[in-house]
Every structure is written in C-alpha cells, then in structure tokens.
Amino acid sequence: MPGYGDSPPAEMVATAQGRVAFLDHVLQELGMRRPVLVSPSMSGRFALPFLLARGDQLAGFVPVAPVGTKDYAAEQYRQVQ
C-alpha cells in the first residue's frame, strides 16, 4: 500500500477520496470487473472508503481485521450491505 512499509509517502492517498481514486485506478489497470475485495489490516483505510463510494463495482467484500476505520460513523457502516 502506498505510504506504508518501505514504500515512499504518497500524497495521492492522504485523503479518503485519494485512496478511492487509487484503488479504482488499480482495479482498472488490472482489468478487473466486479471483483471481491479482500481487505486485511491497513488496507481497511483504502477498502472502506472505496466500498462506501463505489461498492456497486464490487461482487463482494471480505474484511480481515481491517484497521484505520475509526473515522466512520455507525450510519456509514449501515450503508454497507
């Protein structure tokens, strides 16, 4: 994930909108149509905003102990079906 581990800091992913755009770009580059998004650990910071903004592009979502999700309200979690 950009900005984590040994990767350099990335301004693009500093905001939730930037993380949505990044993940959308990755999925488009891979040619994926309606993938199942598996989200372990720190990827929760990328997956949850994507799920809320573009969840209709996914066939499924599998959270595996995602972190970085405390910024979301209960109402936003209820939007996830």
PDB file of N, CA, C and O in Angstrom:
ATOM      1  N   MET A   1       0.840  -1.164   0.000  1.00  0.00           N
ATOM      2  CA  MET A   1       0.000   0.000   0.000  1.00  0.00           C
ATOM      3  C   MET A   1       0.897   1.243   0.000  1.00  0.00           C
ATOM      4  O   MET A   1       1.864   1.298   0.756  1.00  0.00           O
ATOM      5  N   PRO A   2       0.573   2.209  -0.822  1.00  0.00           N
ATOM      6  CA  PRO A   2       1.374   3.435  -0.862  1.00  0.00           C
ATOM      7  C   PRO A   2       1.421   4.119   0.502  1.00  0.00           C
ATOM      8  O   PRO A   2       0.405   4.241   1.176  1.00  0.00           O
ATOM      9  N   GLY A   3       2.616   4.518   0.900  1.00  0.00           N
ATOM     10  CA  GLY A   3       2.778   5.205   2.170  1.00  0.00           C
ATOM     11  C   GLY A   3       2.952   4.287   3.360  1.00  0.00           C
ATOM     12  O   GLY A   3       3.101   4.743   4.479  1.00  0.00           O
ATOM     13  N   TYR A   4       2.973   2.981   3.157  1.00  0.00           N
ATOM     14  CA  TYR A   4       3.133   2.015   4.244  1.00  0.00           C
ATOM     15  C   TYR A   4       4.345   1.138   3.973  1.00  0.00           C
ATOM     16  O   TYR A   4       4.774   0.982   2.837  1.00  0.00           O
ATOM     17  N   GLY A   5       4.873   0.546   5.025  1.00  0.00           N
ATOM     18  CA  GLY A   5       6.039  -0.316   4.879  1.00  0.00           C
ATOM     19  C   GLY A   5       7.223   0.464   4.343  1.00  0.00           C
ATOM     20  O   GLY A   5       7.506   1.566   4.805  1.00  0.00           O
ATOM     21  N   ASP A   6       7.891  -0.083   3.360  1.00  0.00           N
ATOM     22  CA  ASP A   6       9.069   0.553   2.779  1.00  0.00           C
ATOM     23  C   ASP A   6       8.740   1.469   1.613  1.00  0.00           C
ATOM     24  O   ASP A   6       9.643   2.017   0.986  1.00  0.00           O
ATOM     25  N   SER A   7       7.454   1.632   1.285  1.00  0.00           N
ATOM     26  CA  SER A   7       7.097   2.500   0.160  1.00  0.00           C
ATOM     27  C   SER A   7       7.199   3.966   0.580  1.00  0.00           C
ATOM     28  O   SER A   7       6.991   4.300   1.746  1.00  0.00           O
ATOM     29  N   PRO A   8       7.530   4.837  -0.362  1.00  0.00           N
ATOM     30  CA  PRO A   8       7.645   6.252  -0.019  1.00  0.00           C
ATOM     31  C   PRO A   8       6.268   6.862   0.274  1.00  0.00           C
ATOM     32  O   PRO A   8       5.243   6.334  -0.173  1.00  0.00           O
ATOM     33  N   PRO A   9       6.223   7.957   1.025  1.00  0.00           N
ATOM     34  CA  PRO A   9       4.945   8.636   1.261  1.00  0.00           C
ATOM     35  C   PRO A   9       4.297   9.033  -0.062  1.00  0.00           C
ATOM     36  O   PRO A   9       4.997   9.370  -1.018  1.00  0.00           O
ATOM     37  N   ALA A  10       2.992   8.949  -0.117  1.00  0.00           N
ATOM     38  CA  ALA A  10       2.283   9.271  -1.348  1.00  0.00           C
ATOM     39  C   ALA A  10       1.162  10.259  -1.040  1.00  0.00           C
ATOM     40  O   ALA A  10       0.233   9.917  -0.316  1.00  0.00           O
ATOM     41  N   GLU A  11       1.270  11.460  -1.585  1.00  0.00           N
ATOM     42  CA  GLU A  11       0.248  12.496  -1.333  1.00  0.00           C
ATOM     43  C   GLU A  11      -1.113  12.086  -1.864  1.00  0.00           C
ATOM     44  O   GLU A  11      -2.131  12.464  -1.314  1.00  0.00           O
ATOM     45  N   MET A  12      -1.132  11.304  -2.952  1.00  0.00           N
ATOM     46  CA  MET A  12      -2.398  10.911  -3.572  1.00  0.00           C
ATOM     47  C   MET A  12      -3.315  10.192  -2.587  1.00  0.00           C
ATOM     48  O   MET A  12      -4.523  10.318  -2.665  1.00  0.00           O
ATOM     49  N   VAL A  13      -2.742   9.451  -1.662  1.00  0.00           N
ATOM     50  CA  VAL A  13      -3.565   8.650  -0.754  1.00  0.00           C
ATOM     51  C   VAL A  13      -3.707   9.284   0.631  1.00  0.00           C
ATOM     52  O   VAL A  13      -4.090   8.627   1.584  1.00  0.00           O
ATOM     53  N   ALA A  14      -3.434  10.574   0.725  1.00  0.00           N
ATOM     54  CA  ALA A  14      -3.541  11.276   2.002  1.00  0.00           C
ATOM     55  C   ALA A  14      -4.993  11.483   2.423  1.00  0.00           C
ATOM     56  O   ALA A  14      -5.275  11.676   3.604  1.00  0.00           O
ATOM     57  N   THR A  15      -5.923  11.445   1.473  1.00  0.00           N
ATOM     58  CA  THR A  15      -7.347  11.636   1.776  1.00  0.00           C
ATOM     59  C   THR A  15      -8.130  10.389   1.376  1.00  0.00           C
ATOM     60  O   THR A  15      -7.662   9.573   0.579  1.00  0.00           O
ATOM     61  N   ALA A  16      -9.334  10.263   1.930  1.00  0.00           N
ATOM     62  CA  ALA A  16     -10.197   9.132   1.567  1.00  0.00           C
ATOM     63  C   ALA A  16     -10.499   9.144   0.067  1.00  0.00           C
ATOM     64  O   ALA A  16     -10.478   8.093  -0.574  1.00  0.00           O
ATOM     65  N   GLN A  17     -10.752  10.332  -0.498  1.00  0.00           N
ATOM     66  CA  GLN A  17     -11.036  10.425  -1.935  1.00  0.00           C
ATOM     67  C   GLN A  17      -9.834   9.970  -2.754  1.00  0.00           C
ATOM     68  O   GLN A  17      -9.983   9.312  -3.774  1.00  0.00           O
ATOM     69  N   GLY A  18      -8.642  10.310  -2.297  1.00  0.00           N
ATOM     70  CA  GLY A  18      -7.429   9.881  -2.982  1.00  0.00           C
ATOM     71  C   GLY A  18      -7.248   8.380  -2.912  1.00  0.00           C
ATOM     72  O   GLY A  18      -6.827   7.753  -3.890  1.00  0.00           O
ATOM     73  N   ARG A  19      -7.583   7.774  -1.777  1.00  0.00           N
ATOM     74  CA  ARG A  19      -7.474   6.320  -1.643  1.00  0.00           C
ATOM     75  C   ARG A  19      -8.503   5.622  -2.520  1.00  0.00           C
ATOM     76  O   ARG A  19      -8.214   4.581  -3.119  1.00  0.00           O
ATOM     77  N   VAL A  20      -9.703   6.187  -2.640  1.00  0.00           N
ATOM     78  CA  VAL A  20     -10.720   5.636  -3.541  1.00  0.00           C
ATOM     79  C   VAL A  20     -10.210   5.698  -4.978  1.00  0.00           C
ATOM     80  O   VAL A  20     -10.283   4.717  -5.722  1.00  0.00           O
ATOM     81  N   ALA A  21      -9.673   6.843  -5.374  1.00  0.00           N
ATOM     82  CA  ALA A  21      -9.159   7.008  -6.742  1.00  0.00           C
ATOM     83  C   ALA A  21      -8.010   6.041  -7.010  1.00  0.00           C
ATOM     84  O   ALA A  21      -7.925   5.445  -8.096  1.00  0.00           O
ATOM     85  N   PHE A  22      -7.127   5.867  -6.028  1.00  0.00           N
ATOM     86  CA  PHE A  22      -6.007   4.947  -6.194  1.00  0.00           C
ATOM     87  C   PHE A  22      -6.494   3.521  -6.406  1.00  0.00           C
ATOM     88  O   PHE A  22      -6.074   2.838  -7.345  1.00  0.00           O
ATOM     89  N   LEU A  23      -7.387   3.052  -5.544  1.00  0.00           N
ATOM     90  CA  LEU A  23      -7.888   1.679  -5.658  1.00  0.00           C
ATOM     91  C   LEU A  23      -8.670   1.497  -6.949  1.00  0.00           C
ATOM     92  O   LEU A  23      -8.543   0.461  -7.614  1.00  0.00           O
ATOM     93  N   ASP A  24      -9.446   2.489  -7.341  1.00  0.00           N
ATOM     94  CA  ASP A  24     -10.179   2.425  -8.601  1.00  0.00           C
ATOM     95  C   ASP A  24      -9.200   2.297  -9.770  1.00  0.00           C
ATOM     96  O   ASP A  24      -9.403   1.480 -10.672  1.00  0.00           O
ATOM     97  N   HIS A  25      -8.127   3.065  -9.735  1.00  0.00           N
ATOM     98  CA  HIS A  25      -7.114   3.011 -10.793  1.00  0.00           C
ATOM     99  C   HIS A  25      -6.463   1.622 -10.851  1.00  0.00           C
ATOM    100  O   HIS A  25      -6.282   1.064 -11.937  1.00  0.00           O
ATOM    101  N   VAL A  26      -6.121   1.060  -9.705  1.00  0.00           N
ATOM    102  CA  VAL A  26      -5.507  -0.272  -9.665  1.00  0.00           C
ATOM    103  C   VAL A  26      -6.445  -1.306 -10.284  1.00  0.00           C
ATOM    104  O   VAL A  26      -6.036  -2.124 -11.116  1.00  0.00           O
ATOM    105  N   LEU A  27      -7.711  -1.273  -9.890  1.00  0.00           N
ATOM    106  CA  LEU A  27      -8.674  -2.243 -10.423  1.00  0.00           C
ATOM    107  C   LEU A  27      -8.856  -2.079 -11.927  1.00  0.00           C
ATOM    108  O   LEU A  27      -8.961  -3.075 -12.660  1.00  0.00           O
ATOM    109  N   GLN A  28      -8.877  -0.841 -12.405  1.00  0.00           N
ATOM    110  CA  GLN A  28      -8.998  -0.605 -13.846  1.00  0.00           C
ATOM    111  C   GLN A  28      -7.768  -1.103 -14.586  1.00  0.00           C
ATOM    112  O   GLN A  28      -7.893  -1.735 -15.638  1.00  0.00           O
ATOM    113  N   GLU A  29      -6.585  -0.819 -14.058  1.00  0.00           N
ATOM    114  CA  GLU A  29      -5.343  -1.261 -14.703  1.00  0.00           C
ATOM    115  C   GLU A  29      -5.265  -2.784 -14.777  1.00  0.00           C
ATOM    116  O   GLU A  29      -4.718  -3.334 -15.730  1.00  0.00           O
ATOM    117  N   LEU A  30      -5.797  -3.454 -13.773  1.00  0.00           N
ATOM    118  CA  LEU A  30      -5.799  -4.921 -13.765  1.00  0.00           C
ATOM    119  C   LEU A  30      -6.933  -5.494 -14.609  1.00  0.00           C
ATOM    120  O   LEU A  30      -6.993  -6.714 -14.803  1.00  0.00           O
ATOM    121  N   GLY A  31      -7.819  -4.627 -15.092  1.00  0.00           N
ATOM    122  CA  GLY A  31      -8.943  -5.086 -15.907  1.00  0.00           C
ATOM    123  C   GLY A  31      -9.964  -5.882 -15.122  1.00  0.00           C
ATOM    124  O   GLY A  31     -10.659  -6.723 -15.682  1.00  0.00           O
ATOM    125  N   MET A  32     -10.073  -5.602 -13.853  1.00  0.00           N
ATOM    126  CA  MET A  32     -10.992  -6.365 -13.004  1.00  0.00           C
ATOM    127  C   MET A  32     -12.404  -5.785 -13.097  1.00  0.00           C
ATOM    128  O   MET A  32     -12.598  -4.595 -12.968  1.00  0.00           O
ATOM    129  N   ARG A  33     -13.358  -6.658 -13.282  1.00  0.00           N
ATOM    130  CA  ARG A  33     -14.770  -6.276 -13.328  1.00  0.00           C
ATOM    131  C   ARG A  33     -15.484  -6.991 -12.192  1.00  0.00           C
ATOM    132  O   ARG A  33     -15.484  -8.207 -12.124  1.00  0.00           O
ATOM    133  N   ARG A  34     -16.041  -6.203 -11.295  1.00  0.00           N
ATOM    134  CA  ARG A  34     -16.787  -6.717 -10.144  1.00  0.00           C
ATOM    135  C   ARG A  34     -15.991  -7.745  -9.342  1.00  0.00           C
ATOM    136  O   ARG A  34     -16.437  -8.867  -9.124  1.00  0.00           O
ATOM    137  N   PRO A  35     -14.805  -7.355  -8.861  1.00  0.00           N
ATOM    138  CA  PRO A  35     -14.005  -8.285  -8.049  1.00  0.00           C
ATOM    139  C   PRO A  35     -14.553  -8.399  -6.631  1.00  0.00           C
ATOM    140  O   PRO A  35     -15.382  -7.595  -6.208  1.00  0.00           O
ATOM    141  N   VAL A  36     -14.076  -9.384  -5.928  1.00  0.00           N
ATOM    142  CA  VAL A  36     -14.299  -9.487  -4.492  1.00  0.00           C
ATOM    143  C   VAL A  36     -13.076  -8.849  -3.848  1.00  0.00           C
ATOM    144  O   VAL A  36     -11.950  -9.256  -4.114  1.00  0.00           O
ATOM    145  N   LEU A  37     -13.298  -7.837  -3.048  1.00  0.00           N
ATOM    146  CA  LEU A  37     -12.209  -7.106  -2.413  1.00  0.00           C
ATOM    147  C   LEU A  37     -11.940  -7.700  -1.036  1.00  0.00           C
ATOM    148  O   LEU A  37     -12.816  -7.719  -0.181  1.00  0.00           O
ATOM    149  N   VAL A  38     -10.742  -8.229  -0.842  1.00  0.00           N
ATOM    150  CA  VAL A  38     -10.313  -8.770   0.451  1.00  0.00           C
ATOM    151  C   VAL A  38      -9.441  -7.709   1.105  1.00  0.00           C
ATOM    152  O   VAL A  38      -8.485  -7.230   0.502  1.00  0.00           O
ATOM    153  N   SER A  39      -9.780  -7.339   2.324  1.00  0.00           N
ATOM    154  CA  SER A  39      -9.131  -6.204   2.975  1.00  0.00           C
ATOM    155  C   SER A  39      -8.533  -6.594   4.317  1.00  0.00           C
ATOM    156  O   SER A  39      -9.192  -6.499   5.344  1.00  0.00           O
ATOM    157  N   PRO A  40      -7.254  -7.013   4.326  1.00  0.00           N
ATOM    158  CA  PRO A  40      -6.597  -7.277   5.598  1.00  0.00           C
ATOM    159  C   PRO A  40      -5.914  -6.032   6.154  1.00  0.00           C
ATOM    160  O   PRO A  40      -5.432  -5.183   5.398  1.00  0.00           O
ATOM    161  N   SER A  41      -5.913  -5.913   7.442  1.00  0.00           N
ATOM    162  CA  SER A  41      -5.130  -4.935   8.184  1.00  0.00           C
ATOM    163  C   SER A  41      -5.263  -3.508   7.657  1.00  0.00           C
ATOM    164  O   SER A  41      -6.360  -2.982   7.541  1.00  0.00           O
ATOM    165  N   MET A  42      -4.130  -2.852   7.342  1.00  0.00           N
ATOM    166  CA  MET A  42      -4.117  -1.437   6.963  1.00  0.00           C
ATOM    167  C   MET A  42      -4.882  -1.139   5.682  1.00  0.00           C
ATOM    168  O   MET A  42      -5.213  -0.001   5.419  1.00  0.00           O
ATOM    169  N   SER A  43      -5.169  -2.142   4.883  1.00  0.00           N
ATOM    170  CA  SER A  43      -5.930  -1.879   3.662  1.00  0.00           C
ATOM    171  C   SER A  43      -7.356  -1.426   3.960  1.00  0.00           C
ATOM    172  O   SER A  43      -8.046  -0.932   3.071  1.00  0.00           O
ATOM    173  N   GLY A  44      -7.797  -1.540   5.212  1.00  0.00           N
ATOM    174  CA  GLY A  44      -9.110  -1.033   5.592  1.00  0.00           C
ATOM    175  C   GLY A  44      -9.237   0.462   5.315  1.00  0.00           C
ATOM    176  O   GLY A  44     -10.311   0.955   4.986  1.00  0.00           O
ATOM    177  N   ARG A  45      -8.132   1.189   5.421  1.00  0.00           N
ATOM    178  CA  ARG A  45      -8.136   2.624   5.115  1.00  0.00           C
ATOM    179  C   ARG A  45      -8.423   2.881   3.638  1.00  0.00           C
ATOM    180  O   ARG A  45      -8.848   3.956   3.269  1.00  0.00           O
ATOM    181  N   PHE A  46      -8.169   1.918   2.784  1.00  0.00           N
ATOM    182  CA  PHE A  46      -8.441   2.037   1.356  1.00  0.00           C
ATOM    183  C   PHE A  46      -9.792   1.413   1.018  1.00  0.00           C
ATOM    184  O   PHE A  46     -10.567   1.961   0.258  1.00  0.00           O
ATOM    185  N   ALA A  47     -10.040   0.238   1.586  1.00  0.00           N
ATOM    186  CA  ALA A  47     -11.224  -0.531   1.206  1.00  0.00           C
ATOM    187  C   ALA A  47     -12.532   0.103   1.666  1.00  0.00           C
ATOM    188  O   ALA A  47     -13.497   0.145   0.900  1.00  0.00           O
ATOM    189  N   LEU A  48     -12.599   0.582   2.901  1.00  0.00           N
ATOM    190  CA  LEU A  48     -13.867   1.110   3.398  1.00  0.00           C
ATOM    191  C   LEU A  48     -14.330   2.346   2.632  1.00  0.00           C
ATOM    192  O   LEU A  48     -15.485   2.397   2.207  1.00  0.00           O
ATOM    193  N   PRO A  49     -13.472   3.329   2.374  1.00  0.00           N
ATOM    194  CA  PRO A  49     -13.944   4.462   1.566  1.00  0.00           C
ATOM    195  C   PRO A  49     -14.353   4.026   0.159  1.00  0.00           C
ATOM    196  O   PRO A  49     -15.323   4.543  -0.392  1.00  0.00           O
ATOM    197  N   PHE A  50     -13.628   3.064  -0.410  1.00  0.00           N
ATOM    198  CA  PHE A  50     -13.985   2.565  -1.742  1.00  0.00           C
ATOM    199  C   PHE A  50     -15.343   1.882  -1.685  1.00  0.00           C
ATOM    200  O   PHE A  50     -16.199   2.093  -2.551  1.00  0.00           O
ATOM    201  N   LEU A  51     -15.557   1.078  -0.683  1.00  0.00           N
ATOM    202  CA  LEU A  51     -16.826   0.366  -0.523  1.00  0.00           C
ATOM    203  C   LEU A  51     -17.992   1.342  -0.397  1.00  0.00           C
ATOM    204  O   LEU A  51     -19.042   1.144  -1.012  1.00  0.00           O
ATOM    205  N   LEU A  52     -17.808   2.413   0.366  1.00  0.00           N
ATOM    206  CA  LEU A  52     -18.873   3.397   0.542  1.00  0.00           C
ATOM    207  C   LEU A  52     -19.123   4.207  -0.723  1.00  0.00           C
ATOM    208  O   LEU A  52     -20.257   4.544  -1.035  1.00  0.00           O
ATOM    209  N   ALA A  53     -18.055   4.508  -1.461  1.00  0.00           N
ATOM    210  CA  ALA A  53     -18.193   5.346  -2.656  1.00  0.00           C
ATOM    211  C   ALA A  53     -18.541   4.552  -3.909  1.00  0.00           C
ATOM    212  O   ALA A  53     -19.296   5.022  -4.757  1.00  0.00           O
ATOM    213  N   ARG A  54     -17.990   3.341  -4.035  1.00  0.00           N
ATOM    214  CA  ARG A  54     -18.128   2.595  -5.291  1.00  0.00           C
ATOM    215  C   ARG A  54     -18.389   1.110  -5.050  1.00  0.00           C
ATOM    216  O   ARG A  54     -17.975   0.272  -5.845  1.00  0.00           O
ATOM    217  N   GLY A  55     -19.043   0.814  -3.965  1.00  0.00           N
ATOM    218  CA  GLY A  55     -19.328  -0.571  -3.617  1.00  0.00           C
ATOM    219  C   GLY A  55     -20.100  -1.327  -4.680  1.00  0.00           C
ATOM    220  O   GLY A  55     -19.996  -2.551  -4.777  1.00  0.00           O
ATOM    221  N   ASP A  56     -20.850  -0.599  -5.505  1.00  0.00           N
ATOM    222  CA  ASP A  56     -21.613  -1.256  -6.568  1.00  0.00           C
ATOM    223  C   ASP A  56     -20.698  -1.863  -7.635  1.00  0.00           C
ATOM    224  O   ASP A  56     -21.138  -2.694  -8.422  1.00  0.00           O
ATOM    225  N   GLN A  57     -19.417  -1.506  -7.630  1.00  0.00           N
ATOM    226  CA  GLN A  57     -18.460  -2.063  -8.583  1.00  0.00           C
ATOM    227  C   GLN A  57     -17.871  -3.385  -8.088  1.00  0.00           C
ATOM    228  O   GLN A  57     -17.109  -4.019  -8.805  1.00  0.00           O
ATOM    229  N   LEU A  58     -18.234  -3.785  -6.867  1.00  0.00           N
ATOM    230  CA  LEU A  58     -17.681  -4.995  -6.278  1.00  0.00           C
ATOM    231  C   LEU A  58     -18.706  -6.115  -6.256  1.00  0.00           C
ATOM    232  O   LEU A  58     -19.892  -5.877  -6.063  1.00  0.00           O
ATOM    233  N   ALA A  59     -18.224  -7.351  -6.402  1.00  0.00           N
ATOM    234  CA  ALA A  59     -19.087  -8.520  -6.249  1.00  0.00           C
ATOM    235  C   ALA A  59     -19.172  -8.921  -4.778  1.00  0.00           C
ATOM    236  O   ALA A  59     -20.113  -9.584  -4.369  1.00  0.00           O
ATOM    237  N   GLY A  60     -18.176  -8.520  -3.995  1.00  0.00           N
ATOM    238  CA  GLY A  60     -18.179  -8.848  -2.578  1.00  0.00           C
ATOM    239  C   GLY A  60     -17.066  -8.126  -1.847  1.00  0.00           C
ATOM    240  O   GLY A  60     -16.186  -7.525  -2.451  1.00  0.00           O
ATOM    241  N   PHE A  61     -17.139  -8.202  -0.523  1.00  0.00           N
ATOM    242  CA  PHE A  61     -16.157  -7.551   0.337  1.00  0.00           C
ATOM    243  C   PHE A  61     -15.878  -8.465   1.508  1.00  0.00           C
ATOM    244  O   PHE A  61     -16.800  -8.929   2.177  1.00  0.00           O
ATOM    245  N   VAL A  62     -14.594  -8.748   1.755  1.00  0.00           N
ATOM    246  CA  VAL A  62     -14.192  -9.608   2.856  1.00  0.00           C
ATOM    247  C   VAL A  62     -13.221  -8.830   3.743  1.00  0.00           C
ATOM    248  O   VAL A  62     -12.040  -8.714   3.418  1.00  0.00           O
ATOM    249  N   PRO A  63     -13.695  -8.250   4.861  1.00  0.00           N
ATOM    250  CA  PRO A  63     -12.783  -7.570   5.775  1.00  0.00           C
ATOM    251  C   PRO A  63     -12.092  -8.599   6.668  1.00  0.00           C
ATOM    252  O   PRO A  63     -12.732  -9.496   7.200  1.00  0.00           O
ATOM    253  N   VAL A  64     -10.772  -8.479   6.794  1.00  0.00           N
ATOM    254  CA  VAL A  64      -9.997  -9.369   7.655  1.00  0.00           C
ATOM    255  C   VAL A  64      -9.254  -8.487   8.651  1.00  0.00           C
ATOM    256  O   VAL A  64      -8.163  -7.996   8.366  1.00  0.00           O
ATOM    257  N   ALA A  65      -9.881  -8.237   9.791  1.00  0.00           N
ATOM    258  CA  ALA A  65      -9.311  -7.377  10.835  1.00  0.00           C
ATOM    259  C   ALA A  65      -8.813  -6.050  10.277  1.00  0.00           C
ATOM    260  O   ALA A  65      -7.680  -5.655  10.522  1.00  0.00           O
ATOM    261  N   PRO A  66      -9.670  -5.327   9.510  1.00  0.00           N
ATOM    262  CA  PRO A  66      -9.214  -4.049   8.954  1.00  0.00           C
ATOM    263  C   PRO A  66      -9.005  -3.021  10.061  1.00  0.00           C
ATOM    264  O   PRO A  66      -9.725  -3.009  11.048  1.00  0.00           O
ATOM    265  N   VAL A  67      -7.999  -2.186   9.877  1.00  0.00           N
ATOM    266  CA  VAL A  67      -7.733  -1.099  10.816  1.00  0.00           C
ATOM    267  C   VAL A  67      -7.804   0.215  10.051  1.00  0.00           C
ATOM    268  O   VAL A  67      -7.868   0.238   8.829  1.00  0.00           O
ATOM    269  N   GLY A  68      -7.796   1.324  10.802  1.00  0.00           N
ATOM    270  CA  GLY A  68      -7.889   2.633  10.168  1.00  0.00           C
ATOM    271  C   GLY A  68      -9.296   2.979   9.762  1.00  0.00           C
ATOM    272  O   GLY A  68      -9.521   3.766   8.856  1.00  0.00           O
ATOM    273  N   THR A  69     -10.279   2.396  10.453  1.00  0.00           N
ATOM    274  CA  THR A  69     -11.679   2.604  10.080  1.00  0.00           C
ATOM    275  C   THR A  69     -12.458   3.374  11.152  1.00  0.00           C
ATOM    276  O   THR A  69     -13.675   3.488  11.040  1.00  0.00           O
ATOM    277  N   LYS A  70     -11.772   3.906  12.141  1.00  0.00           N
ATOM    278  CA  LYS A  70     -12.458   4.591  13.243  1.00  0.00           C
ATOM    279  C   LYS A  70     -13.063   5.931  12.839  1.00  0.00           C
ATOM    280  O   LYS A  70     -13.864   6.483  13.566  1.00  0.00           O
ATOM    281  N   ASP A  71     -12.687   6.447  11.682  1.00  0.00           N
ATOM    282  CA  ASP A  71     -13.185   7.758  11.236  1.00  0.00           C
ATOM    283  C   ASP A  71     -14.598   7.699  10.663  1.00  0.00           C
ATOM    284  O   ASP A  71     -15.121   8.723  10.244  1.00  0.00           O
ATOM    285  N   TYR A  72     -15.198   6.521  10.660  1.00  0.00           N
ATOM    286  CA  TYR A  72     -16.510   6.359  10.036  1.00  0.00           C
ATOM    287  C   TYR A  72     -17.595   6.206  11.091  1.00  0.00           C
ATOM    288  O   TYR A  72     -17.390   5.573  12.124  1.00  0.00           O
ATOM    289  N   ALA A  73     -18.742   6.789  10.811  1.00  0.00           N
ATOM    290  CA  ALA A  73     -19.867   6.763  11.744  1.00  0.00           C
ATOM    291  C   ALA A  73     -20.699   5.498  11.554  1.00  0.00           C
ATOM    292  O   ALA A  73     -20.629   4.840  10.517  1.00  0.00           O
ATOM    293  N   ALA A  74     -21.491   5.183  12.559  1.00  0.00           N
ATOM    294  CA  ALA A  74     -22.352   4.000  12.507  1.00  0.00           C
ATOM    295  C   ALA A  74     -23.252   4.038  11.276  1.00  0.00           C
ATOM    296  O   ALA A  74     -23.493   3.001  10.648  1.00  0.00           O
ATOM    297  N   GLU A  75     -23.747   5.219  10.910  1.00  0.00           N
ATOM    298  CA  GLU A  75     -24.605   5.345   9.724  1.00  0.00           C
ATOM    299  C   GLU A  75     -23.870   4.903   8.457  1.00  0.00           C
ATOM    300  O   GLU A  75     -24.457   4.264   7.591  1.00  0.00           O
ATOM    301  N   GLN A  76     -22.609   5.228   8.358  1.00  0.00           N
ATOM    302  CA  GLN A  76     -21.846   4.829   7.179  1.00  0.00           C
ATOM    303  C   GLN A  76     -21.679   3.301   7.140  1.00  0.00           C
ATOM    304  O   GLN A  76     -21.765   2.700   6.087  1.00  0.00           O
ATOM    305  N   TYR A  77     -21.470   2.691   8.285  1.00  0.00           N
ATOM    306  CA  TYR A  77     -21.362   1.230   8.326  1.00  0.00           C
ATOM    307  C   TYR A  77     -22.683   0.571   7.939  1.00  0.00           C
ATOM    308  O   TYR A  77     -22.702  -0.473   7.309  1.00  0.00           O
ATOM    309  N   ARG A  78     -23.798   1.205   8.289  1.00  0.00           N
ATOM    310  CA  ARG A  78     -25.115   0.646   7.934  1.00  0.00           C
ATOM    311  C   ARG A  78     -25.357   0.704   6.428  1.00  0.00           C
ATOM    312  O   ARG A  78     -26.150  -0.070   5.899  1.00  0.00           O
ATOM    313  N   GLN A  79     -24.661   1.589   5.723  1.00  0.00           N
ATOM    314  CA  GLN A  79     -24.808   1.683   4.266  1.00  0.00           C
ATOM    315  C   GLN A  79     -24.200   0.467   3.563  1.00  0.00           C
ATOM    316  O   GLN A  79     -24.530   0.174   2.424  1.00  0.00           O
ATOM    317  N   VAL A  80     -23.304  -0.219   4.252  1.00  0.00           N
ATOM    318  CA  VAL A  80     -22.628  -1.380   3.671  1.00  0.00           C
ATOM    319  C   VAL A  80     -23.556  -2.580   3.766  1.00  0.00           C
ATOM    320  O   VAL A  80     -23.959  -2.978   4.845  1.00  0.00           O
ATOM    321  N   GLN A  81     -23.901  -3.128   2.650  1.00  0.00           N
ATOM    322  CA  GLN A  81     -24.795  -4.299   2.613  1.00  0.00           C
ATOM    323  C   GLN A  81     -24.006  -5.557   2.341  1.00  0.00           C
ATOM    324  O   GLN A  81     -23.211  -5.617   1.476  1.00  0.00           O
TER     325      GLN A  81
END
